[in-house]
Coordinates of C-alpha atoms in Angstrom, one line a residue:
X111 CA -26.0 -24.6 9.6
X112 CA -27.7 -21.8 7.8
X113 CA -26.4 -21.2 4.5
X114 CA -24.0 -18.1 4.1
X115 CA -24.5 -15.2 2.6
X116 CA -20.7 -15.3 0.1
X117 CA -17.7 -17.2 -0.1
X118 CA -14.4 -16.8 -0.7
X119 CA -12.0 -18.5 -1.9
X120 CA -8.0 -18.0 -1.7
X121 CA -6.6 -17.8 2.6
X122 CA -3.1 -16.0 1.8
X123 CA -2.8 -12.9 4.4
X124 CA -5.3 -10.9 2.0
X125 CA -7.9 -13.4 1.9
X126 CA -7.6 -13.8 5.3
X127 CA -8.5 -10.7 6.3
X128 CA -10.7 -9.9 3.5
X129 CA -13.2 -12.8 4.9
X130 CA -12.9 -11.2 8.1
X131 CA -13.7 -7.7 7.5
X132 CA -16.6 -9.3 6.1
X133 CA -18.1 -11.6 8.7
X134 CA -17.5 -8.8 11.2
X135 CA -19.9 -6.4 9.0
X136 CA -22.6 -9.0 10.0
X137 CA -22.4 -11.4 7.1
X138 CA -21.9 -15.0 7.4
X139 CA -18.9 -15.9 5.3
X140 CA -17.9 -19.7 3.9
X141 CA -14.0 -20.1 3.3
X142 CA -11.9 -22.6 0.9
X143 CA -8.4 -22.8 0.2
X144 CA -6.8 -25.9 -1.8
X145 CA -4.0 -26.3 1.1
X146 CA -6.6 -27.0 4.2
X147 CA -4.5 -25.9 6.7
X148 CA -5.3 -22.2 5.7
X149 CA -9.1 -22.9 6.1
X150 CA -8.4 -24.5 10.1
X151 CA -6.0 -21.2 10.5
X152 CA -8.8 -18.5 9.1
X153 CA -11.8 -20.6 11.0
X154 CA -9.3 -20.3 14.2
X155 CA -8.5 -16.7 13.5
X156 CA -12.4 -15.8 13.2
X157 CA -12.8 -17.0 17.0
X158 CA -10.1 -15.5 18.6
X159 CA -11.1 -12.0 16.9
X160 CA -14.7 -12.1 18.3
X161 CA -16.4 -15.3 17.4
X162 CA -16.8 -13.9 13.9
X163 CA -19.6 -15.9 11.5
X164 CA -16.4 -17.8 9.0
X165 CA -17.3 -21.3 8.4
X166 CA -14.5 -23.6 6.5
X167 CA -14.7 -26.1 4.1
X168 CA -12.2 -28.4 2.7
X169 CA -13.5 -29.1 -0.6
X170 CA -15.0 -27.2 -3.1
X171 CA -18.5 -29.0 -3.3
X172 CA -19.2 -28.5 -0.1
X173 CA -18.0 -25.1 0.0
X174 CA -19.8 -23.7 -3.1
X175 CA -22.9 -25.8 -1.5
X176 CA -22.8 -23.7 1.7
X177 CA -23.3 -20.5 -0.1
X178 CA -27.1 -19.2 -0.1
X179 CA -28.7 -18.1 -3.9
X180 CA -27.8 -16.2 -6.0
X181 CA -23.8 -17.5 -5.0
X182 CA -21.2 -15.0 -4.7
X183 CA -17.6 -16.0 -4.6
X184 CA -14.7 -14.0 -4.1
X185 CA -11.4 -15.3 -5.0
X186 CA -8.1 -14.1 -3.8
X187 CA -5.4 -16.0 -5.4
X188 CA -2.0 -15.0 -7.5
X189 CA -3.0 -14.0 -11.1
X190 CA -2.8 -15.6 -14.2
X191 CA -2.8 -19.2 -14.5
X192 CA -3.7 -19.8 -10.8
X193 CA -7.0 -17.8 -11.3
X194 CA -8.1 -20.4 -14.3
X195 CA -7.5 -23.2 -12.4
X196 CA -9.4 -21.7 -8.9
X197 CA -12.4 -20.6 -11.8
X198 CA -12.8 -24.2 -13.6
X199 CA -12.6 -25.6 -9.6
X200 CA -15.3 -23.5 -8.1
X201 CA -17.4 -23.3 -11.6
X202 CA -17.9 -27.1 -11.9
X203 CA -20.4 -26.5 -9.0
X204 CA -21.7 -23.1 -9.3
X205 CA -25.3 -23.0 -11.0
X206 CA -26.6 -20.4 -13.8
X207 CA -26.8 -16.7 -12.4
X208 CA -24.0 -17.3 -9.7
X209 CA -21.2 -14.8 -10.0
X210 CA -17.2 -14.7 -9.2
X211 CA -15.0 -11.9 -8.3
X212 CA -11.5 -11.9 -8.8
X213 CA -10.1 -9.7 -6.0
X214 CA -6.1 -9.9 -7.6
X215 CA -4.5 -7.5 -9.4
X216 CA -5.1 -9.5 -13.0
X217 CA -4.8 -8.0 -16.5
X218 CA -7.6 -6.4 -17.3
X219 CA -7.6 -8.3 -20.5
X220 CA -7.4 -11.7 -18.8
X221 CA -10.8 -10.0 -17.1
X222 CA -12.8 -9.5 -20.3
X223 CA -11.7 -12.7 -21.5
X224 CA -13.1 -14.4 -18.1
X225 CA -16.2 -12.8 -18.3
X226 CA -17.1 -13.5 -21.8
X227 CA -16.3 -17.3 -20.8
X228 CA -18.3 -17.4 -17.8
X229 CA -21.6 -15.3 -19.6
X230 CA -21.2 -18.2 -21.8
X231 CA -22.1 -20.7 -18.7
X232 CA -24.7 -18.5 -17.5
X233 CA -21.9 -17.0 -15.2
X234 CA -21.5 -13.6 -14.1
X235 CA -17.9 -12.0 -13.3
X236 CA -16.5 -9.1 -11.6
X237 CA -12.6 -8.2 -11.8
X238 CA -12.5 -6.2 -8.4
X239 CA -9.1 -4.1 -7.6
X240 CA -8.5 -4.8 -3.8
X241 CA -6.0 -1.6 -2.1
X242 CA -4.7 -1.2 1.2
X243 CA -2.4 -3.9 1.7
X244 CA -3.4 -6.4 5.0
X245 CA -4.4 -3.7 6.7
X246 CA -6.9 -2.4 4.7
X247 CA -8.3 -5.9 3.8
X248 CA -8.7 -6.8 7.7
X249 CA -10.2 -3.2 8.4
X250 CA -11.4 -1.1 5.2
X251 CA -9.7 -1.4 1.8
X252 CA -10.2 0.8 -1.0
X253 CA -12.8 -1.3 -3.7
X254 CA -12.6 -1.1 -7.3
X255 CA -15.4 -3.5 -9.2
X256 CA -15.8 -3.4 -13.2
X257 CA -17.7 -6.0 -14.9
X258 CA -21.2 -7.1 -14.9
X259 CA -23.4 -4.3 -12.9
X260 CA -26.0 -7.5 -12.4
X261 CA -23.3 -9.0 -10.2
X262 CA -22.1 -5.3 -8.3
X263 CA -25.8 -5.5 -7.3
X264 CA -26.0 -8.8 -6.1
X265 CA -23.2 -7.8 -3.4
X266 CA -23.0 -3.5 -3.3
X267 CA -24.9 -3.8 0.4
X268 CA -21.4 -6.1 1.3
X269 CA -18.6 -3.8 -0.8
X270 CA -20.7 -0.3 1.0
X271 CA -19.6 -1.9 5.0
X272 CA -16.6 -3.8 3.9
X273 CA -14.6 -0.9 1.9
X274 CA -12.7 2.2 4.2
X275 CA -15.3 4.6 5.0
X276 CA -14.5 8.2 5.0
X277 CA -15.8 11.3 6.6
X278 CA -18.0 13.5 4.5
X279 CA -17.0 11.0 1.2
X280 CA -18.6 8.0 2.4
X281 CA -17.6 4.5 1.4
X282 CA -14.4 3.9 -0.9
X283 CA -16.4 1.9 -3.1
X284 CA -18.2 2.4 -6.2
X285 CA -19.1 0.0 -9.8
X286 CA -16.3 1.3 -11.9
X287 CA -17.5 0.4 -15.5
X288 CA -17.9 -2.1 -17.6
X289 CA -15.4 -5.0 -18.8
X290 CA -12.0 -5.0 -17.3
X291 CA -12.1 -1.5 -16.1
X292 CA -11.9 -2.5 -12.3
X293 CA -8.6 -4.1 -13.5
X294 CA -7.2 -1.1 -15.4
X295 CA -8.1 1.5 -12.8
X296 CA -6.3 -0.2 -10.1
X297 CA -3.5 -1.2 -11.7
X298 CA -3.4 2.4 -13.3
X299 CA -3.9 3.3 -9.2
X300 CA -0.2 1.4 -8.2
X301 CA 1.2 3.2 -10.9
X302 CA 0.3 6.3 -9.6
X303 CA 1.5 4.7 -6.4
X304 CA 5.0 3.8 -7.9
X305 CA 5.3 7.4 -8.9
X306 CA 4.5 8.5 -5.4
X307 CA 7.0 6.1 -3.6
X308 CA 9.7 6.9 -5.4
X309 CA 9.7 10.8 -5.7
X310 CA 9.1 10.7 -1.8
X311 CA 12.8 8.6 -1.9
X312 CA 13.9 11.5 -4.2
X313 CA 12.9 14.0 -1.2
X314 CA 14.5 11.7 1.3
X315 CA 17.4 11.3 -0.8
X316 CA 18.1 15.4 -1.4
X317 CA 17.5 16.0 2.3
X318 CA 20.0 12.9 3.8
X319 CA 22.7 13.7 1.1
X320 CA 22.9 17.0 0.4
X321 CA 20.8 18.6 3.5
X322 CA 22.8 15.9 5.8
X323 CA 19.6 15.5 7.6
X324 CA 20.0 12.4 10.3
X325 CA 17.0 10.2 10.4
X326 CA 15.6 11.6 13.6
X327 CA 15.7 14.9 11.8
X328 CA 14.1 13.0 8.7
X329 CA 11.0 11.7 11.1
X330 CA 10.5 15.4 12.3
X331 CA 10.5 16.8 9.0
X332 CA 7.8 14.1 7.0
X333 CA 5.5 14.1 10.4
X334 CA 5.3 17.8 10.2
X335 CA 4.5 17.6 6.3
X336 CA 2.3 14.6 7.3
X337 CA -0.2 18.1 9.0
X338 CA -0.6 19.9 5.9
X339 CA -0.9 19.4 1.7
X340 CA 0.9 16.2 2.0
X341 CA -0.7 14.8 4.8
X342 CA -0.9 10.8 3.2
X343 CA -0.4 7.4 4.0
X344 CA 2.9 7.2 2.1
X345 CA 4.6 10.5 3.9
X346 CA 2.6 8.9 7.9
X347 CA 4.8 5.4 7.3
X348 CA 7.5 7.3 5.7
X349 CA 8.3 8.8 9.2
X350 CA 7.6 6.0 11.0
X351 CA 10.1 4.2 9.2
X352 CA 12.9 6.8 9.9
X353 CA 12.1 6.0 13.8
X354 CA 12.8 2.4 14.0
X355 CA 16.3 1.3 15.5
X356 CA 17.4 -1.7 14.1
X357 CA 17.2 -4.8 16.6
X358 CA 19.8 -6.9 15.3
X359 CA 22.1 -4.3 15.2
X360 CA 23.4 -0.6 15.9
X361 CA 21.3 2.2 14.3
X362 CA 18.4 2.6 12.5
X363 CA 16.8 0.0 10.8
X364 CA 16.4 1.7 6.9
X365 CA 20.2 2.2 6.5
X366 CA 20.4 -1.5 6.7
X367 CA 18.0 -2.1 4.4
X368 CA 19.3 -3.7 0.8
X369 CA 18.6 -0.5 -2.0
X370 CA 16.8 -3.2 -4.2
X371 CA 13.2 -2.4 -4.8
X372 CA 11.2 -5.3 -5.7
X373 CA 7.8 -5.1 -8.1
X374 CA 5.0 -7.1 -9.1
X375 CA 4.2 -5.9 -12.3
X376 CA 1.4 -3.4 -12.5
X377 CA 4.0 -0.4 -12.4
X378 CA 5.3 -1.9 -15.8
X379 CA 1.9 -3.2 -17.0
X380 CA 1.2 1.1 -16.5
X381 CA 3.6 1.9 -18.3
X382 CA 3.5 -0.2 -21.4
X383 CA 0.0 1.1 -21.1
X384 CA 0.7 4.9 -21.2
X385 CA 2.7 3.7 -24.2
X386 CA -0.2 1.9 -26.1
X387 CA -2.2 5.0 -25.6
X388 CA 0.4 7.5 -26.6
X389 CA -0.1 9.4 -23.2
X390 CA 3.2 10.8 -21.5
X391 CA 3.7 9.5 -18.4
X392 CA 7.3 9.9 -17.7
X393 CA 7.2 10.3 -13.7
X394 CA 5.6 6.9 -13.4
X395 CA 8.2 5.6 -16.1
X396 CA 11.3 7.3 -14.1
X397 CA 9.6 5.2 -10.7
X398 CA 10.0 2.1 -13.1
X399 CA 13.5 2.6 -14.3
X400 CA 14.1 3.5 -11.3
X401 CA 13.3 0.1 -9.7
X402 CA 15.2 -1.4 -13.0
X403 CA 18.1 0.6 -11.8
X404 CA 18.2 -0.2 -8.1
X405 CA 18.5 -4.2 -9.3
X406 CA 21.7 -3.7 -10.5
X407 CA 23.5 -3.3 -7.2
X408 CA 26.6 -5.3 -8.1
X409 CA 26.8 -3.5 -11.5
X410 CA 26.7 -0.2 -9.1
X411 CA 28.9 -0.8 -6.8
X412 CA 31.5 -1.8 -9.6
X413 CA 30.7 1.1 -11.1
X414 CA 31.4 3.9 -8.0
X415 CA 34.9 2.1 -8.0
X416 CA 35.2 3.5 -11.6
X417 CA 33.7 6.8 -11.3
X418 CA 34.9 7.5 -7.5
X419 CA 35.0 11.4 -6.5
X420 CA 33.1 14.3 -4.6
X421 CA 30.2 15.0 -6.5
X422 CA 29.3 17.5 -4.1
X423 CA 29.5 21.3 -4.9
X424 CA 30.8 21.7 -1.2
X425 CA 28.5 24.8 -0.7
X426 CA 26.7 25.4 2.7
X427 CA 23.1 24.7 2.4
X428 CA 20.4 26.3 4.5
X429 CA 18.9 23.2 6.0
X430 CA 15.3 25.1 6.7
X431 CA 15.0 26.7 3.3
X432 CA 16.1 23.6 2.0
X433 CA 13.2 21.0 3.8
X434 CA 11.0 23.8 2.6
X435 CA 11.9 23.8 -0.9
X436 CA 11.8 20.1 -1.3
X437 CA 8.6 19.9 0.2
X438 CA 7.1 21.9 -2.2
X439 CA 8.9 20.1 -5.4
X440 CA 7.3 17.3 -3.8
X441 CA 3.5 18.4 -4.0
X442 CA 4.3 19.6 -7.6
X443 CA 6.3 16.8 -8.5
X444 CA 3.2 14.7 -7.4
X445 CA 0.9 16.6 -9.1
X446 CA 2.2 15.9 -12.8
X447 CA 2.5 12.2 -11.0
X448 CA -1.6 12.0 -10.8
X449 CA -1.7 14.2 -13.8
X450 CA -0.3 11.4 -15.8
X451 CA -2.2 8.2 -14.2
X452 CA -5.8 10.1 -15.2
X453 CA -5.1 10.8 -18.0
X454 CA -4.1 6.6 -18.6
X455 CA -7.5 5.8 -17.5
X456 CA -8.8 8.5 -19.3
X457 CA -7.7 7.9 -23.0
X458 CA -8.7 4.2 -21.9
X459 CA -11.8 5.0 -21.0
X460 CA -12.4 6.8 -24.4
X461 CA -10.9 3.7 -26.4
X462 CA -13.4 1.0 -24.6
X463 CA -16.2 3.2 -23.9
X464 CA -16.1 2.5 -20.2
X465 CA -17.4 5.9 -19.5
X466 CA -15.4 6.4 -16.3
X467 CA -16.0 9.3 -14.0
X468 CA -12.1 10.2 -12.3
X469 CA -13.4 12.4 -9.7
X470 CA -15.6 9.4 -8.3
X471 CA -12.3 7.5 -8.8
X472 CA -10.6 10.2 -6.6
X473 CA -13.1 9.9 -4.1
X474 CA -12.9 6.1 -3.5
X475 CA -9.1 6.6 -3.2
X476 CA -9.2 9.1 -0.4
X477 CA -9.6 6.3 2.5
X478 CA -8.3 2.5 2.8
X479 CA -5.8 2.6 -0.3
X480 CA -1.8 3.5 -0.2
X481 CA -2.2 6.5 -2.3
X482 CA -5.0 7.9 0.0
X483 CA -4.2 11.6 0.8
X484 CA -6.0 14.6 1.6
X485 CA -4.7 15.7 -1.8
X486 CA -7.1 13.9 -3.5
X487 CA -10.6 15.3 -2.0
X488 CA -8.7 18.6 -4.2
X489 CA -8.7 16.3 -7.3
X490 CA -11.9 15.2 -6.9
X491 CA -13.2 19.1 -7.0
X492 CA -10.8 19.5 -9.9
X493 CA -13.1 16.9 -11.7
X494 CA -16.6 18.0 -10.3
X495 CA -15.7 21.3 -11.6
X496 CA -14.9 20.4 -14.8
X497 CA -15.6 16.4 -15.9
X498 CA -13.8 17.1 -19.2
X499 CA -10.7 18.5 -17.9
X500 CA -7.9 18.1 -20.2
X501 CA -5.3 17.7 -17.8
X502 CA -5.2 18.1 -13.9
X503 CA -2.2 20.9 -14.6
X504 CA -4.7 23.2 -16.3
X505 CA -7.5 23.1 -13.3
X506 CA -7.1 26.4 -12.0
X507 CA -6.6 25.7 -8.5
X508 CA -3.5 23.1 -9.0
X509 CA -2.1 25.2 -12.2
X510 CA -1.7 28.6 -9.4
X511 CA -0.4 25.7 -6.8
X512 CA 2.2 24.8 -9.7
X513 CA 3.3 28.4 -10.4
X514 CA 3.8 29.2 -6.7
X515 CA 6.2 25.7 -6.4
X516 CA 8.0 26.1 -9.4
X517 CA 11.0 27.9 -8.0
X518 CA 11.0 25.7 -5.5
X519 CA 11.0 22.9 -7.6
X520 CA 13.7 24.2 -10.2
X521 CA 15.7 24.9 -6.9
X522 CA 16.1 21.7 -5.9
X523 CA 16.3 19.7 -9.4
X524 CA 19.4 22.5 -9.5
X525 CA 20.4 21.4 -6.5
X526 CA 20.2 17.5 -7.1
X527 CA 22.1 17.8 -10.3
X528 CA 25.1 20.2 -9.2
X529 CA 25.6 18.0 -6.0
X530 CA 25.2 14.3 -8.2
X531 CA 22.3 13.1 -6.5
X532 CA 20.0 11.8 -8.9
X533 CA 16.3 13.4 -9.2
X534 CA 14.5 11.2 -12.4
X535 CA 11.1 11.9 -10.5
X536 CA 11.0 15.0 -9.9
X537 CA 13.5 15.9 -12.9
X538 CA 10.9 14.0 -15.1
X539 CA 7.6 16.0 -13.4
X540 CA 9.6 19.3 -13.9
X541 CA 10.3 17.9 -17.9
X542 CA 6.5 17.3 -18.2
X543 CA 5.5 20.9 -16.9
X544 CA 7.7 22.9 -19.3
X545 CA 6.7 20.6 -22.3
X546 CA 2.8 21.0 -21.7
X547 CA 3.1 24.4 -20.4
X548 CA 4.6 25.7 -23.9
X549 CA 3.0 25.9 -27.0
X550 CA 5.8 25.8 -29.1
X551 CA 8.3 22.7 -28.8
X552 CA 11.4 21.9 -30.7
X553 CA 9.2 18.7 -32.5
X554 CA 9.6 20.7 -35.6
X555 CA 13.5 19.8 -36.2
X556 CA 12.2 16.1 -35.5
X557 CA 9.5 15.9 -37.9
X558 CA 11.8 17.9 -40.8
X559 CA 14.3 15.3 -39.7
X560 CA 11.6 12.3 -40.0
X561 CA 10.7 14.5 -43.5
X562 CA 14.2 14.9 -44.9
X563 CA 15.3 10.8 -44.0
X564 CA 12.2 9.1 -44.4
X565 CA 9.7 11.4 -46.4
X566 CA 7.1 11.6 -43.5
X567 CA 6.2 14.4 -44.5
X568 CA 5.1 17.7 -42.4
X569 CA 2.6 20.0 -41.6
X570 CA 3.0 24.0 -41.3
X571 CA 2.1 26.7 -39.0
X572 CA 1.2 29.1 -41.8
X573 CA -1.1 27.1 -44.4
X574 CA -2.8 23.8 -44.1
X575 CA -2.5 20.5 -45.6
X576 CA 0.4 18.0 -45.7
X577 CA 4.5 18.6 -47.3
X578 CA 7.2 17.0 -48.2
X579 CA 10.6 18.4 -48.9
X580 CA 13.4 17.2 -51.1
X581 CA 15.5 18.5 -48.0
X582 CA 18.6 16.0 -49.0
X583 CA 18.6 17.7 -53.0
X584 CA 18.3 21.1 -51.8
X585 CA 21.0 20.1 -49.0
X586 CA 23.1 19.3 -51.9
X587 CA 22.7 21.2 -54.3
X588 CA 23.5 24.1 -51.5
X589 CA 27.1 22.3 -50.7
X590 CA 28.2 22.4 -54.3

């Protein structure tokens, strides 16, 4: 046979479909996976969906062999340790100026410590963020590459066909920086995504319990915001999900569903991020506890024993002003959601020097991705129109979107609380407006109270330089 044009290595579901996305763009693709079965199953799958140019291999030598000059492999397998052991496989064969992409969602530290190793060995290395689920693997993900631009080239003509393409945007695809940047952005990107998810369960959560919306009502409502600001991935499946009846059973499927999210790691690895950086991002931390809360099920249930009662005002509620109020503390909520995961990538940008551009980031999330959304071709000419934008809240088009939702939004946070229904989302977005909106904040008692216990020391608003006050003598000295 001819030899291909890449490889890849890893046959899970993802890798799967990745390879296949790929040979149907016209590109001969080898495949290896340590258990051979998944390299029979992928060569089978590659027939039955149109004779598609996969070839399979069950050892590495041969594999790496089949692969035409400069060799490009991508590998699809669990971070971490797993990735190390896949590199030293496929690297005792590979020759100087092949390259590797890591297609997982890895620690972008783990990246830049790959990269260096490999440059060592005459290696290159990509760390490429991979979104859209199966789906988008088998028919158009969302691409995010960062490492060596030597190596982007060597497969860009591949990534442009392969990635979601998008009308008037083009392909979701672009060489994100340097380093581990690919990394960062996309696990910065399911942060942003963990944000989302859970303040559309908030909305779901108002209307059910407090609205007493019924599903079918539910599916009506998120399909007709799935026409307008909010059209989205997350809000089209959201209805979908509302009209599935449950075949094992009575009903519909999602009341039988356990409320125990599960989580991989890149919402936390977000946060701890945000923290590292100092920047506030405390609607993608309220998604996290969130998740930390909902894995405490026997701890809740024990606990609504204890704290039984009607938490409900008992008010009647005006179901249609209601839907339209939480639908707009939803787009405002999600604003300060997107607000928060630029500026992550921005501040680590700054600190590595990656030079990243967000509203080409934007862009390539429009299509293929789970936080793609019409919303963002609006952030995208938030960051055209200004590349330096200090935060998305201050672009003039999404601040006036804020101000006209803000009733709205206080409305229903109101609402949440008085009925007991918690909000953290969208209670956390509204928090994160009225902090950055005012330019006076009560951090003055804190820092006289870091001064008066720990001699900080303070600055004023009337002079400059630095103070320290005796406040404990003076304290004192006043009491006697």
């Amino acid at each position: 046979m001819a030899l291909t044009r890449i490889g890849l290595a890893g046959l899970a579901v993802m890798g799967q479909n990745l390879a296949l996305n790929i040979a149907e763009k016209g590109f001969p693709i080898s495949v290896y996976n340590r258990t051979t079965s998944k390299v029979d199953e992928t060569v089978q799958r590659a027939k039955l969906e149109g004779n598609l140019p996969v070839y399979g291999f069950h050892d590495p030598a041969s594999f790496v062999s089949s692969i035409q000059k400069p060799r490009v492999v991508i590998m699809l397998v669990k971070a971490g340790a797993p990735v190390d052991q896949t590199i030293a496989t496929l690297a005792a064969h590979l020759e100087q100026g092949d390259c590797i992409i890591d297609g997982g969602n890895e620690w972008y530290e783990n990246t830049e410590r790959r990269e260096k190793a490999m440059e060592e060995r005459g290696l290159l290395y990509l760390g490429m963020g991979v979104s859209g689920g199966e789906e988008g693997a088998r028919n158009g993900p969302s691409l995010m590459p960062g490492g060596s631009v030597e190596a982007y080239k060597y497969i860009e003509d591949i990534l442009l066909k392969v990635a979601a393409q998008v009308p008037d945007s083009g392909p979701c695809v672009t060489y994100i920086g340097k380093g581990g940047s690919g990394n960062f952005v996309k696990m910065v990107h399911n942060g942003i995504e963990y944000g989302d998810m859970q303040l559309i369960a908030e909305a779901y959560d108002v209307l059910k319990s407090v609205g007493k919306l019924t599903n079918s009502e539910l599916q009506q409502v998120f399909s007709e915001w799935n026409k307008g600001e909010l059209l989205s991935f997350l809000i089209e499946i959201t209805a979908d999900i509302f009209g599935i009846k449950d075949e094992q059973g009575e009903g519909y499927l999602v009341d039988k569903v356990l409320d125990k999210t599960g989580m991989k790691g890149t919402g936390k690895w977000t946060v701890q991020q945000a923290a590292e950086l100092s920047v506030a991002a405390p609607t993608i931390e309220a998604s996290l506890d969130s998740r930390f809360l909902s894995g405490l099920k026997d701890e809740r249930v024990e606990a609504s024993k204890i704290f039984q009662g009607d938490y409900s005002t008992g008010l009647p509620v005006d179901k249609a002003q209601l839907i339209e109020d939480v639908r707009q503390a939803l787009y405002a909520s999600k604003i300060c959601s997107y607000a928060q995961g630029m500026n992550i990538i921005k501040a680590k940008s700054s600190e590595k020097g990656w030079g990243l551009n967000l509203g080409e980031l934007a862009r390539i999330w429009k299509g293929g991705c789970i936080i793609r959304a019409i919303f963002l071709d609006r952030i995208k000419k938030a960051y055209d129109r200004n590349p330096d934008l200090a935060n998305l809240l201050v672009d003039p088009e999404f601040a006036q979107e804020i101000m006209d939702r803000q009733a709205a939004w206080r409305r229903v946070v109101c609402l949440a609380i008085n009925n007991g229904v918690s909000t953290p989302g969208m209670s956390a977005s509204l928090a994160y407006f009225d902090s950055y909106r005012r330019d006076r904040l009560p951090a003055n008692l804190v820092q006289a109270q870091r001064d008066y216990f720990g001699a900080h020391t303070y600055e004023r608003v009337d002079m400059p330089g630095s103070y320290h006050t005796e406040w404990f003598k003076i304290a004192r000295n006043s009491k006697i």
